[in-house]
PDB file of C-alpha atoms in Angstrom:
ATOM      1  CA  MET A   1     114.591  97.147 137.884  1.00 60.00           C
ATOM      2  CA  LYS A   2     114.414  99.358 134.837  1.00 73.00           C
ATOM      3  CA  VAL A   3     117.446  97.889 132.997  1.00 78.00           C
ATOM      4  CA  PHE A   4     115.798  94.456 132.815  1.00 72.00           C
ATOM      5  CA  LYS A   5     112.810  95.937 131.380  1.00 78.00           C
ATOM      6  CA  ILE A   6     114.836  97.630 128.677  1.00 84.00           C
ATOM      7  CA  PHE A   7     116.530  94.378 127.679  1.00 85.00           C
ATOM      8  CA  GLN A   8     112.997  92.602 127.580  1.00 87.00           C
ATOM      9  CA  TYR A   9     112.157  94.958 124.722  1.00 92.00           C
ATOM     10  CA  ALA A  10     115.629  94.491 123.184  1.00 93.00           C
ATOM     11  CA  TYR A  11     114.409  90.880 122.460  1.00 94.00           C
ATOM     12  CA  LEU A  12     111.420  92.177 120.559  1.00 95.00           C
ATOM     13  CA  VAL A  13     113.688  94.433 118.347  1.00 96.00           C
ATOM     14  CA  PHE A  14     115.976  91.703 117.548  1.00 96.00           C
ATOM     15  CA  ALA A  15     112.915  89.419 116.783  1.00 97.00           C
ATOM     16  CA  VAL A  16     111.773  91.789 114.310  1.00 97.00           C
ATOM     17  CA  LEU A  17     115.106  92.218 112.754  1.00 97.00           C
ATOM     18  CA  PHE A  18     115.583  88.433 112.381  1.00 97.00           C
ATOM     19  CA  LEU A  19     112.088  87.706 111.098  1.00 96.00           C
ATOM     20  CA  TYR A  20     112.467  90.416 108.501  1.00 97.00           C
ATOM     21  CA  ASP A  21     115.869  88.914 107.411  1.00 96.00           C
ATOM     22  CA  ALA A  22     114.075  85.306 107.393  1.00 95.00           C
ATOM     23  CA  PHE A  23     111.349  86.666 104.954  1.00 95.00           C
ATOM     24  CA  ALA A  24     113.781  88.778 102.767  1.00 95.00           C
ATOM     25  CA  SER A  25     116.000  85.790 102.091  1.00 94.00           C
ATOM     26  CA  TRP A  26     113.284  83.177 102.316  1.00 92.00           C
ATOM     27  CA  GLY A  27     114.662  80.947  99.507  1.00 90.00           C
ATOM     28  CA  GLU A  28     118.125  80.789 101.013  1.00 90.00           C
ATOM     29  CA  THR A  29     119.448  78.422 103.644  1.00 88.00           C
ATOM     30  CA  ARG A  30     120.068  81.218 106.264  1.00 91.00           C
ATOM     31  CA  ALA A  31     116.365  82.148 106.099  1.00 94.00           C
ATOM     32  CA  TYR A  32     115.846  79.124 108.476  1.00 95.00           C
ATOM     33  CA  MET A  33     118.509  80.198 110.801  1.00 96.00           C
ATOM     34  CA  SER A  34     116.962  83.808 110.936  1.00 96.00           C
ATOM     35  CA  LEU A  35     113.586  82.347 111.585  1.00 96.00           C
ATOM     36  CA  LEU A  36     114.678  80.243 114.434  1.00 96.00           C
ATOM     37  CA  LEU A  37     116.614  82.987 115.990  1.00 97.00           C
ATOM     38  CA  GLY A  38     113.653  85.391 115.575  1.00 97.00           C
ATOM     39  CA  LEU A  39     111.219  82.787 117.192  1.00 97.00           C
ATOM     40  CA  THR A  40     113.812  82.252 119.812  1.00 97.00           C
ATOM     41  CA  ALA A  41     113.829  86.096 120.636  1.00 97.00           C
ATOM     42  CA  VAL A  42     110.026  86.238 120.716  1.00 97.00           C
ATOM     43  CA  PHE A  43     110.115  83.279 123.311  1.00 97.00           C
ATOM     44  CA  MET A  44     112.949  84.973 125.300  1.00 95.00           C
ATOM     45  CA  PHE A  45     110.677  88.232 125.557  1.00 95.00           C
ATOM     46  CA  PHE A  46     107.826  86.354 127.097  1.00 95.00           C
ATOM     47  CA  PHE A  47     109.956  84.421 129.295  1.00 94.00           C
ATOM     48  CA  LYS A  48     111.767  87.598 130.656  1.00 91.00           C
ATOM     49  CA  GLN A  49     108.445  89.301 130.972  1.00 91.00           C
ATOM     50  CA  LYS A  50     107.080  86.439 133.109  1.00 91.00           C
ATOM     51  CA  PHE A  51     110.447  86.372 135.254  1.00 87.00           C
ATOM     52  CA  ASN A  52     110.380  89.965 135.803  1.00 84.00           C
ATOM     53  CA  LYS A  53     106.741  90.030 137.101  1.00 85.00           C
ATOM     54  CA  LYS A  54     107.706  87.228 139.543  1.00 85.00           C
ATOM     55  CA  PHE A  55     110.772  89.156 140.623  1.00 79.00           C
ATOM     56  CA  ASP A  56     108.919  92.364 141.094  1.00 77.00           C
ATOM     57  CA  ASN A  57     106.249  90.526 143.213  1.00 79.00           C
ATOM     58  CA  LYS A  58     108.946  88.907 145.353  1.00 75.00           C
ATOM     59  CA  ASN A  59     110.612  92.272 146.045  1.00 70.00           C
ATOM     60  CA  ARG A  60     107.104  93.885 147.064  1.00 73.00           C
ATOM     61  CA  LYS A  61     106.296  91.232 149.887  1.00 63.00           C
TER      62      LYS A  61
END
């Protein structure tokens, strides 16, 4: 489905925003939370990408 692929790339957008915020506020405590959220968003992008490929292959059979 096209909608799931749009959300997949939204995770990358959020990852960039969170990682930028982490490096912009590196000396503060919130930088670690932004870094954690950015890395989680990158992980979710790859997880959703793999899940969508399995879902597409299942529907083709």
